JSON list of C-alpha atoms in Angstrom, two decimals:
[
{"chain": "A", "resi": 1, "resn": "UNK", "atom": "CA", "xyz": [-4.15, 1.22, -21.60]},
{"chain": "A", "resi": 2, "resn": "UNK", "atom": "CA", "xyz": [-4.93, 3.79, -18.93]},
{"chain": "A", "resi": 3, "resn": "UNK", "atom": "CA", "xyz": [-2.33, 6.56, -18.93]},
{"chain": "A", "resi": 4, "resn": "UNK", "atom": "CA", "xyz": [-0.72, 8.15, -15.88]},
{"chain": "A", "resi": 5, "resn": "UNK", "atom": "CA", "xyz": [-0.51, 11.87, -15.19]},
{"chain": "A", "resi": 6, "resn": "UNK", "atom": "CA", "xyz": [1.90, 13.72, -12.89]},
{"chain": "A", "resi": 7, "resn": "UNK", "atom": "CA", "xyz": [0.87, 16.91, -11.10]},
{"chain": "A", "resi": 8, "resn": "UNK", "atom": "CA", "xyz": [2.20, 19.24, -8.40]},
{"chain": "A", "resi": 9, "resn": "UNK", "atom": "CA", "xyz": [-0.32, 19.27, -5.55]},
{"chain": "A", "resi": 10, "resn": "UNK", "atom": "CA", "xyz": [-0.21, 22.10, -3.03]},
{"chain": "A", "resi": 11, "resn": "UNK", "atom": "CA", "xyz": [-1.46, 21.02, 0.38]},
{"chain": "A", "resi": 12, "resn": "UNK", "atom": "CA", "xyz": [-3.28, 23.38, 2.74]},
{"chain": "A", "resi": 13, "resn": "UNK", "atom": "CA", "xyz": [-0.05, 23.88, 4.71]},
{"chain": "A", "resi": 14, "resn": "UNK", "atom": "CA", "xyz": [1.59, 25.30, 1.60]},
{"chain": "A", "resi": 15, "resn": "UNK", "atom": "CA", "xyz": [3.77, 22.24, 1.01]},
{"chain": "A", "resi": 16, "resn": "UNK", "atom": "CA", "xyz": [3.92, 21.02, -2.59]},
{"chain": "A", "resi": 17, "resn": "UNK", "atom": "CA", "xyz": [3.92, 17.30, -3.31]},
{"chain": "A", "resi": 18, "resn": "UNK", "atom": "CA", "xyz": [4.35, 15.63, -6.69]},
{"chain": "A", "resi": 19, "resn": "UNK", "atom": "CA", "xyz": [1.66, 13.05, -7.41]},
{"chain": "A", "resi": 20, "resn": "UNK", "atom": "CA", "xyz": [1.26, 10.58, -10.25]},
{"chain": "A", "resi": 21, "resn": "UNK", "atom": "CA", "xyz": [-2.21, 9.17, -10.81]},
{"chain": "A", "resi": 22, "resn": "UNK", "atom": "CA", "xyz": [-4.28, 7.00, -13.12]},
{"chain": "A", "resi": 23, "resn": "UNK", "atom": "CA", "xyz": [-8.03, 7.44, -13.63]},
{"chain": "A", "resi": 24, "resn": "UNK", "atom": "CA", "xyz": [-10.59, 4.76, -14.44]},
{"chain": "A", "resi": 25, "resn": "UNK", "atom": "CA", "xyz": [-12.23, 5.04, -17.82]},
{"chain": "A", "resi": 26, "resn": "UNK", "atom": "CA", "xyz": [-15.66, 4.54, -16.28]},
{"chain": "A", "resi": 27, "resn": "UNK", "atom": "CA", "xyz": [-17.23, 5.15, -12.87]},
{"chain": "A", "resi": 28, "resn": "UNK", "atom": "CA", "xyz": [-14.81, 5.82, -10.00]},
{"chain": "A", "resi": 29, "resn": "UNK", "atom": "CA", "xyz": [-15.44, 3.24, -7.28]},
{"chain": "A", "resi": 30, "resn": "UNK", "atom": "CA", "xyz": [-13.07, 4.87, -4.79]},
{"chain": "A", "resi": 31, "resn": "UNK", "atom": "CA", "xyz": [-9.45, 5.87, -4.38]},
{"chain": "A", "resi": 32, "resn": "UNK", "atom": "CA", "xyz": [-6.21, 4.01, -3.68]},
{"chain": "A", "resi": 33, "resn": "UNK", "atom": "CA", "xyz": [-2.93, 5.48, -2.46]},
{"chain": "A", "resi": 34, "resn": "UNK", "atom": "CA", "xyz": [0.00, 3.42, -3.70]},
{"chain": "A", "resi": 35, "resn": "UNK", "atom": "CA", "xyz": [3.18, 3.59, -1.61]},
{"chain": "A", "resi": 36, "resn": "UNK", "atom": "CA", "xyz": [6.33, 2.45, -3.37]},
{"chain": "A", "resi": 37, "resn": "UNK", "atom": "CA", "xyz": [10.11, 2.33, -3.09]},
{"chain": "A", "resi": 38, "resn": "UNK", "atom": "CA", "xyz": [10.96, 4.34, -6.17]},
{"chain": "A", "resi": 39, "resn": "UNK", "atom": "CA", "xyz": [12.38, 7.80, -5.60]},
{"chain": "A", "resi": 40, "resn": "UNK", "atom": "CA", "xyz": [11.83, 10.79, -7.90]},
{"chain": "A", "resi": 41, "resn": "UNK", "atom": "CA", "xyz": [10.54, 9.17, -11.08]},
{"chain": "A", "resi": 42, "resn": "UNK", "atom": "CA", "xyz": [7.69, 6.75, -11.66]},
{"chain": "A", "resi": 43, "resn": "UNK", "atom": "CA", "xyz": [9.11, 3.87, -13.65]},
{"chain": "A", "resi": 44, "resn": "UNK", "atom": "CA", "xyz": [7.31, 1.54, -16.03]},
{"chain": "A", "resi": 45, "resn": "UNK", "atom": "CA", "xyz": [6.48, -1.12, -13.44]},
{"chain": "A", "resi": 46, "resn": "UNK", "atom": "CA", "xyz": [4.79, 1.36, -11.14]},
{"chain": "A", "resi": 47, "resn": "UNK", "atom": "CA", "xyz": [2.95, 2.99, -14.04]},
{"chain": "A", "resi": 48, "resn": "UNK", "atom": "CA", "xyz": [1.58, -0.41, -15.03]},
{"chain": "A", "resi": 49, "resn": "UNK", "atom": "CA", "xyz": [0.50, -1.02, -11.43]},
{"chain": "A", "resi": 50, "resn": "UNK", "atom": "CA", "xyz": [-1.34, 2.31, -11.26]},
{"chain": "A", "resi": 51, "resn": "UNK", "atom": "CA", "xyz": [-2.98, 1.59, -14.60]},
{"chain": "A", "resi": 52, "resn": "UNK", "atom": "CA", "xyz": [-3.94, -1.93, -13.55]},
{"chain": "A", "resi": 53, "resn": "UNK", "atom": "CA", "xyz": [-5.67, -0.72, -10.40]},
{"chain": "A", "resi": 54, "resn": "UNK", "atom": "CA", "xyz": [-7.36, 2.09, -12.32]},
{"chain": "A", "resi": 55, "resn": "UNK", "atom": "CA", "xyz": [-8.62, -0.56, -14.72]},
{"chain": "A", "resi": 56, "resn": "UNK", "atom": "CA", "xyz": [-10.47, -2.09, -11.76]},
{"chain": "A", "resi": 57, "resn": "UNK", "atom": "CA", "xyz": [-12.31, 1.19, -11.17]},
{"chain": "A", "resi": 58, "resn": "UNK", "atom": "CA", "xyz": [-10.06, 2.88, -8.60]},
{"chain": "A", "resi": 59, "resn": "UNK", "atom": "CA", "xyz": [-8.69, 6.42, -8.89]},
{"chain": "A", "resi": 60, "resn": "UNK", "atom": "CA", "xyz": [-5.12, 5.43, -8.08]},
{"chain": "A", "resi": 61, "resn": "UNK", "atom": "CA", "xyz": [-2.42, 7.88, -6.98]},
{"chain": "A", "resi": 62, "resn": "UNK", "atom": "CA", "xyz": [1.13, 7.63, -5.72]},
{"chain": "A", "resi": 63, "resn": "UNK", "atom": "CA", "xyz": [3.08, 10.37, -3.92]},
{"chain": "A", "resi": 64, "resn": "UNK", "atom": "CA", "xyz": [6.71, 10.93, -4.89]},
{"chain": "A", "resi": 65, "resn": "UNK", "atom": "CA", "xyz": [8.72, 10.29, -1.73]},
{"chain": "A", "resi": 66, "resn": "UNK", "atom": "CA", "xyz": [12.36, 10.86, -0.85]},
{"chain": "A", "resi": 67, "resn": "UNK", "atom": "CA", "xyz": [13.09, 7.33, 0.31]},
{"chain": "A", "resi": 68, "resn": "UNK", "atom": "CA", "xyz": [16.67, 8.11, 1.37]},
{"chain": "A", "resi": 69, "resn": "UNK", "atom": "CA", "xyz": [15.67, 10.59, 4.07]},
{"chain": "A", "resi": 70, "resn": "UNK", "atom": "CA", "xyz": [12.09, 9.52, 4.71]},
{"chain": "A", "resi": 71, "resn": "UNK", "atom": "CA", "xyz": [10.87, 9.66, 8.31]},
{"chain": "A", "resi": 72, "resn": "UNK", "atom": "CA", "xyz": [7.60, 8.26, 9.62]},
{"chain": "A", "resi": 73, "resn": "UNK", "atom": "CA", "xyz": [6.24, 11.79, 9.91]},
{"chain": "A", "resi": 74, "resn": "UNK", "atom": "CA", "xyz": [7.26, 12.55, 6.33]},
{"chain": "A", "resi": 75, "resn": "UNK", "atom": "CA", "xyz": [5.38, 9.45, 5.22]},
{"chain": "A", "resi": 76, "resn": "UNK", "atom": "CA", "xyz": [2.26, 10.38, 7.15]},
{"chain": "A", "resi": 77, "resn": "UNK", "atom": "CA", "xyz": [2.38, 13.99, 5.94]},
{"chain": "A", "resi": 78, "resn": "UNK", "atom": "CA", "xyz": [2.71, 12.87, 2.32]},
{"chain": "A", "resi": 79, "resn": "UNK", "atom": "CA", "xyz": [-0.12, 10.39, 2.77]},
{"chain": "A", "resi": 80, "resn": "UNK", "atom": "CA", "xyz": [-2.33, 13.05, 4.34]},
{"chain": "A", "resi": 81, "resn": "UNK", "atom": "CA", "xyz": [-1.68, 15.35, 1.38]},
{"chain": "A", "resi": 82, "resn": "UNK", "atom": "CA", "xyz": [-2.50, 12.52, -1.04]},
{"chain": "A", "resi": 83, "resn": "UNK", "atom": "CA", "xyz": [-5.69, 11.70, 0.85]},
{"chain": "A", "resi": 84, "resn": "UNK", "atom": "CA", "xyz": [-6.67, 15.38, 0.67]},
{"chain": "A", "resi": 85, "resn": "UNK", "atom": "CA", "xyz": [-6.09, 15.29, -3.10]},
{"chain": "A", "resi": 86, "resn": "UNK", "atom": "CA", "xyz": [-8.42, 12.29, -3.41]},
{"chain": "A", "resi": 87, "resn": "UNK", "atom": "CA", "xyz": [-11.01, 14.03, -1.25]},
{"chain": "A", "resi": 88, "resn": "UNK", "atom": "CA", "xyz": [-10.76, 17.06, -3.50]},
{"chain": "A", "resi": 89, "resn": "UNK", "atom": "CA", "xyz": [-11.56, 14.79, -6.44]},
{"chain": "A", "resi": 90, "resn": "UNK", "atom": "CA", "xyz": [-14.79, 13.77, -4.70]},
{"chain": "A", "resi": 91, "resn": "UNK", "atom": "CA", "xyz": [-13.72, 10.42, -3.21]},
{"chain": "A", "resi": 92, "resn": "UNK", "atom": "CA", "xyz": [-15.41, 9.70, 0.13]},
{"chain": "A", "resi": 93, "resn": "UNK", "atom": "CA", "xyz": [-13.13, 8.83, 3.07]},
{"chain": "A", "resi": 94, "resn": "UNK", "atom": "CA", "xyz": [-14.59, 5.35, 3.57]},
{"chain": "A", "resi": 95, "resn": "UNK", "atom": "CA", "xyz": [-13.86, 4.54, -0.07]},
{"chain": "A", "resi": 96, "resn": "UNK", "atom": "CA", "xyz": [-10.12, 5.21, 0.21]},
{"chain": "A", "resi": 97, "resn": "UNK", "atom": "CA", "xyz": [-7.47, 2.56, 0.75]},
{"chain": "A", "resi": 98, "resn": "UNK", "atom": "CA", "xyz": [-3.70, 2.30, 0.77]},
{"chain": "A", "resi": 99, "resn": "UNK", "atom": "CA", "xyz": [-1.52, -0.39, -0.77]},
{"chain": "A", "resi": 100, "resn": "UNK", "atom": "CA", "xyz": [2.22, -0.92, -0.75]},
{"chain": "A", "resi": 101, "resn": "UNK", "atom": "CA", "xyz": [4.58, -3.43, -2.31]},
{"chain": "A", "resi": 102, "resn": "UNK", "atom": "CA", "xyz": [7.92, -4.60, -0.85]},
{"chain": "A", "resi": 103, "resn": "UNK", "atom": "CA", "xyz": [9.28, -1.67, 1.19]},
{"chain": "A", "resi": 104, "resn": "UNK", "atom": "CA", "xyz": [6.08, 0.17, 0.35]},
{"chain": "A", "resi": 105, "resn": "UNK", "atom": "CA", "xyz": [4.26, -2.63, 2.13]},
{"chain": "A", "resi": 106, "resn": "UNK", "atom": "CA", "xyz": [5.90, -1.60, 5.39]},
{"chain": "A", "resi": 107, "resn": "UNK", "atom": "CA", "xyz": [4.90, 1.99, 4.66]},
{"chain": "A", "resi": 108, "resn": "UNK", "atom": "CA", "xyz": [1.29, 0.89, 4.09]},
{"chain": "A", "resi": 109, "resn": "UNK", "atom": "CA", "xyz": [1.31, -0.92, 7.44]},
{"chain": "A", "resi": 110, "resn": "UNK", "atom": "CA", "xyz": [2.62, 2.22, 9.18]},
{"chain": "A", "resi": 111, "resn": "UNK", "atom": "CA", "xyz": [-0.12, 4.33, 7.60]},
{"chain": "A", "resi": 112, "resn": "UNK", "atom": "CA", "xyz": [-2.81, 1.77, 8.45]},
{"chain": "A", "resi": 113, "resn": "UNK", "atom": "CA", "xyz": [-1.65, 1.90, 12.08]},
{"chain": "A", "resi": 114, "resn": "UNK", "atom": "CA", "xyz": [-1.80, 5.70, 12.28]},
{"chain": "A", "resi": 115, "resn": "UNK", "atom": "CA", "xyz": [-4.73, 6.66, 10.06]},
{"chain": "A", "resi": 116, "resn": "UNK", "atom": "CA", "xyz": [-8.30, 5.37, 9.77]},
{"chain": "A", "resi": 117, "resn": "UNK", "atom": "CA", "xyz": [-8.82, 4.22, 6.19]},
{"chain": "A", "resi": 118, "resn": "UNK", "atom": "CA", "xyz": [-11.33, 2.02, 4.47]},
{"chain": "A", "resi": 119, "resn": "UNK", "atom": "CA", "xyz": [-8.75, -0.71, 3.86]},
{"chain": "A", "resi": 120, "resn": "UNK", "atom": "CA", "xyz": [-5.01, -1.33, 3.56]},
{"chain": "A", "resi": 121, "resn": "UNK", "atom": "CA", "xyz": [-2.85, -3.98, 1.89]},
{"chain": "A", "resi": 122, "resn": "UNK", "atom": "CA", "xyz": [0.84, -4.81, 2.26]},
{"chain": "A", "resi": 123, "resn": "UNK", "atom": "CA", "xyz": [2.41, -7.11, -0.33]},
{"chain": "A", "resi": 124, "resn": "UNK", "atom": "CA", "xyz": [5.91, -8.51, -0.10]},
{"chain": "A", "resi": 125, "resn": "UNK", "atom": "CA", "xyz": [7.95, -10.39, 2.47]},
{"chain": "A", "resi": 126, "resn": "UNK", "atom": "CA", "xyz": [10.47, -8.63, 4.66]},
{"chain": "A", "resi": 127, "resn": "UNK", "atom": "CA", "xyz": [13.76, -9.92, 5.96]},
{"chain": "A", "resi": 128, "resn": "UNK", "atom": "CA", "xyz": [13.47, -11.90, 9.17]},
{"chain": "A", "resi": 129, "resn": "UNK", "atom": "CA", "xyz": [15.34, -9.20, 11.08]},
{"chain": "A", "resi": 130, "resn": "UNK", "atom": "CA", "xyz": [12.68, -6.62, 10.15]},
{"chain": "A", "resi": 131, "resn": "UNK", "atom": "CA", "xyz": [9.57, -8.59, 11.03]},
{"chain": "A", "resi": 132, "resn": "UNK", "atom": "CA", "xyz": [9.77, -8.00, 14.80]},
{"chain": "A", "resi": 133, "resn": "UNK", "atom": "CA", "xyz": [9.39, -4.29, 14.04]},
{"chain": "A", "resi": 134, "resn": "UNK", "atom": "CA", "xyz": [6.35, -5.04, 11.90]},
{"chain": "A", "resi": 135, "resn": "UNK", "atom": "CA", "xyz": [4.86, -7.09, 14.74]},
{"chain": "A", "resi": 136, "resn": "UNK", "atom": "CA", "xyz": [4.98, -4.05, 17.00]},
{"chain": "A", "resi": 137, "resn": "UNK", "atom": "CA", "xyz": [3.32, -1.84, 14.38]},
{"chain": "A", "resi": 138, "resn": "UNK", "atom": "CA", "xyz": [0.64, -4.41, 13.49]},
{"chain": "A", "resi": 139, "resn": "UNK", "atom": "CA", "xyz": [-0.64, -4.50, 17.05]},
{"chain": "A", "resi": 140, "resn": "UNK", "atom": "CA", "xyz": [-1.70, -0.86, 16.66]},
{"chain": "A", "resi": 141, "resn": "UNK", "atom": "CA", "xyz": [-3.65, -1.22, 13.40]},
{"chain": "A", "resi": 142, "resn": "UNK", "atom": "CA", "xyz": [-6.63, 1.15, 13.04]},
{"chain": "A", "resi": 143, "resn": "UNK", "atom": "CA", "xyz": [-7.66, 0.14, 9.50]},
{"chain": "A", "resi": 144, "resn": "UNK", "atom": "CA", "xyz": [-8.71, -3.21, 8.00]},
{"chain": "A", "resi": 145, "resn": "UNK", "atom": "CA", "xyz": [-5.42, -4.70, 6.82]},
{"chain": "A", "resi": 146, "resn": "UNK", "atom": "CA", "xyz": [-4.28, -7.55, 4.59]},
{"chain": "A", "resi": 147, "resn": "UNK", "atom": "CA", "xyz": [-0.61, -8.53, 4.75]},
{"chain": "A", "resi": 148, "resn": "UNK", "atom": "CA", "xyz": [1.00, -11.01, 2.36]},
{"chain": "A", "resi": 149, "resn": "UNK", "atom": "CA", "xyz": [4.55, -12.17, 3.00]},
{"chain": "A", "resi": 150, "resn": "UNK", "atom": "CA", "xyz": [6.97, -14.72, 1.65]},
{"chain": "A", "resi": 151, "resn": "UNK", "atom": "CA", "xyz": [9.27, -16.59, 4.01]},
{"chain": "A", "resi": 152, "resn": "UNK", "atom": "CA", "xyz": [11.90, -17.57, 1.41]},
{"chain": "A", "resi": 153, "resn": "UNK", "atom": "CA", "xyz": [11.50, -21.17, 2.57]},
{"chain": "A", "resi": 154, "resn": "UNK", "atom": "CA", "xyz": [13.12, -20.31, 5.89]},
{"chain": "A", "resi": 155, "resn": "UNK", "atom": "CA", "xyz": [11.64, -21.89, 9.05]},
{"chain": "A", "resi": 156, "resn": "UNK", "atom": "CA", "xyz": [12.48, -18.86, 11.16]},
{"chain": "A", "resi": 157, "resn": "UNK", "atom": "CA", "xyz": [10.91, -16.60, 8.56]},
{"chain": "A", "resi": 158, "resn": "UNK", "atom": "CA", "xyz": [7.72, -18.63, 8.66]},
{"chain": "A", "resi": 159, "resn": "UNK", "atom": "CA", "xyz": [7.58, -18.33, 12.45]},
{"chain": "A", "resi": 160, "resn": "UNK", "atom": "CA", "xyz": [8.00, -14.56, 12.23]},
{"chain": "A", "resi": 161, "resn": "UNK", "atom": "CA", "xyz": [5.11, -14.25, 9.78]},
{"chain": "A", "resi": 162, "resn": "UNK", "atom": "CA", "xyz": [2.92, -16.25, 12.17]},
{"chain": "A", "resi": 163, "resn": "UNK", "atom": "CA", "xyz": [3.87, -13.83, 14.97]},
{"chain": "A", "resi": 164, "resn": "UNK", "atom": "CA", "xyz": [2.83, -10.99, 12.70]},
{"chain": "A", "resi": 165, "resn": "UNK", "atom": "CA", "xyz": [-0.52, -12.70, 12.14]},
{"chain": "A", "resi": 166, "resn": "UNK", "atom": "CA", "xyz": [-1.08, -12.96, 15.90]},
{"chain": "A", "resi": 167, "resn": "UNK", "atom": "CA", "xyz": [-0.14, -9.32, 16.48]},
{"chain": "A", "resi": 168, "resn": "UNK", "atom": "CA", "xyz": [-2.48, -8.09, 13.75]},
{"chain": "A", "resi": 169, "resn": "UNK", "atom": "CA", "xyz": [-5.31, -10.20, 15.14]},
{"chain": "A", "resi": 170, "resn": "UNK", "atom": "CA", "xyz": [-4.99, -8.39, 18.49]},
{"chain": "A", "resi": 171, "resn": "UNK", "atom": "CA", "xyz": [-5.50, -4.95, 16.95]},
{"chain": "A", "resi": 172, "resn": "UNK", "atom": "CA", "xyz": [-9.30, -4.88, 17.08]},
{"chain": "A", "resi": 173, "resn": "UNK", "atom": "CA", "xyz": [-9.85, -4.39, 13.34]},
{"chain": "A", "resi": 174, "resn": "UNK", "atom": "CA", "xyz": [-10.37, -6.92, 10.55]},
{"chain": "A", "resi": 175, "resn": "UNK", "atom": "CA", "xyz": [-7.02, -8.37, 9.48]},
{"chain": "A", "resi": 176, "resn": "UNK", "atom": "CA", "xyz": [-5.65, -11.22, 7.44]},
{"chain": "A", "resi": 177, "resn": "UNK", "atom": "CA", "xyz": [-2.02, -12.33, 7.10]},
{"chain": "A", "resi": 178, "resn": "UNK", "atom": "CA", "xyz": [-1.14, -14.75, 4.32]},
{"chain": "A", "resi": 179, "resn": "UNK", "atom": "CA", "xyz": [2.19, -16.57, 4.21]},
{"chain": "A", "resi": 180, "resn": "UNK", "atom": "CA", "xyz": [3.68, -17.81, 0.95]},
{"chain": "A", "resi": 181, "resn": "UNK", "atom": "CA", "xyz": [6.22, -20.53, 1.75]},
{"chain": "A", "resi": 182, "resn": "UNK", "atom": "CA", "xyz": [9.30, -20.28, -0.42]},
{"chain": "A", "resi": 183, "resn": "UNK", "atom": "CA", "xyz": [8.43, -16.90, -1.94]},
{"chain": "A", "resi": 184, "resn": "UNK", "atom": "CA", "xyz": [11.04, -14.16, -1.70]},
{"chain": "A", "resi": 185, "resn": "UNK", "atom": "CA", "xyz": [10.39, -10.63, -0.49]},
{"chain": "A", "resi": 186, "resn": "UNK", "atom": "CA", "xyz": [9.43, -9.39, -3.97]},
{"chain": "A", "resi": 187, "resn": "UNK", "atom": "CA", "xyz": [7.46, -12.45, -5.13]},
{"chain": "A", "resi": 188, "resn": "UNK", "atom": "CA", "xyz": [9.34, -12.09, -8.43]},
{"chain": "A", "resi": 189, "resn": "UNK", "atom": "CA", "xyz": [10.54, -15.69, -8.41]},
{"chain": "A", "resi": 190, "resn": "UNK", "atom": "CA", "xyz": [7.06, -17.14, -7.91]},
{"chain": "A", "resi": 191, "resn": "UNK", "atom": "CA", "xyz": [4.57, -15.95, -10.55]},
{"chain": "A", "resi": 192, "resn": "UNK", "atom": "CA", "xyz": [1.79, -18.08, -9.10]},
{"chain": "A", "resi": 193, "resn": "UNK", "atom": "CA", "xyz": [2.18, -16.45, -5.68]},
{"chain": "A", "resi": 194, "resn": "UNK", "atom": "CA", "xyz": [2.36, -13.01, -7.29]},
{"chain": "A", "resi": 195, "resn": "UNK", "atom": "CA", "xyz": [-0.83, -13.64, -9.27]},
{"chain": "A", "resi": 196, "resn": "UNK", "atom": "CA", "xyz": [-2.66, -14.88, -6.19]},
{"chain": "A", "resi": 197, "resn": "UNK", "atom": "CA", "xyz": [-1.46, -11.91, -4.14]},
{"chain": "A", "resi": 198, "resn": "UNK", "atom": "CA", "xyz": [-2.76, -9.55, -6.81]},
{"chain": "A", "resi": 199, "resn": "UNK", "atom": "CA", "xyz": [-6.19, -11.20, -6.77]},
{"chain": "A", "resi": 200, "resn": "UNK", "atom": "CA", "xyz": [-6.30, -11.15, -2.98]},
{"chain": "A", "resi": 201, "resn": "UNK", "atom": "CA", "xyz": [-5.49, -7.44, -3.10]},
{"chain": "A", "resi": 202, "resn": "UNK", "atom": "CA", "xyz": [-8.39, -6.75, -5.45]},
{"chain": "A", "resi": 203, "resn": "UNK", "atom": "CA", "xyz": [-10.73, -8.90, -3.35]},
{"chain": "A", "resi": 204, "resn": "UNK", "atom": "CA", "xyz": [-9.76, -7.08, -0.14]},
{"chain": "A", "resi": 205, "resn": "UNK", "atom": "CA", "xyz": [-10.58, -3.68, -1.60]},
{"chain": "A", "resi": 206, "resn": "UNK", "atom": "CA", "xyz": [-13.76, -5.03, -3.18]},
{"chain": "A", "resi": 207, "resn": "UNK", "atom": "CA", "xyz": [-14.88, -6.26, 0.25]},
{"chain": "A", "resi": 208, "resn": "UNK", "atom": "CA", "xyz": [-13.98, -3.23, 2.34]},
{"chain": "A", "resi": 209, "resn": "UNK", "atom": "CA", "xyz": [-14.32, -0.20, 0.08]},
{"chain": "A", "resi": 210, "resn": "UNK", "atom": "CA", "xyz": [-18.03, -0.11, -0.54]}
]
């Protein structure tokens, strides 16, 4: 299995950011920034995710974020530093994407609405009360974006996801919003939905990072 490595990366502004990455064993097809909800340490699940994406040919890297005090600017600064790290490893800008799961999915949407990337993916449903915020962000997308959300079998939740679809469609970039009826926000109670979301993620990057 592909192993992960953690490094201290010093950005041009002098700020140091801890990064954990996984490298493909063969040719590097491009780079993926993974945004997550873990704090200081990269746990087994995230390591497996990085390794799985690296196994598909992507140089995959995740910045260590302070989720308790994270602002939007902190997120964008950390992403910029991570993108610079990928660029320094020879990855072209149009071959870089961002992906986030659960709360990281919201972070990926924020980044995709503030930075021009090759592609972006958000996986994991949000609570109904949070989706109106996502609708506002999605209308400002600047990168091709795939969003996959469960509605927990709730009619109101399904309606909110459809609003998100409409907002994303108005952004002027390629978007797709997929709703999984009955799936929870982590997809952990529906292995079929989780497996399909994973394949859709790979397909989205295959299609847009080339």
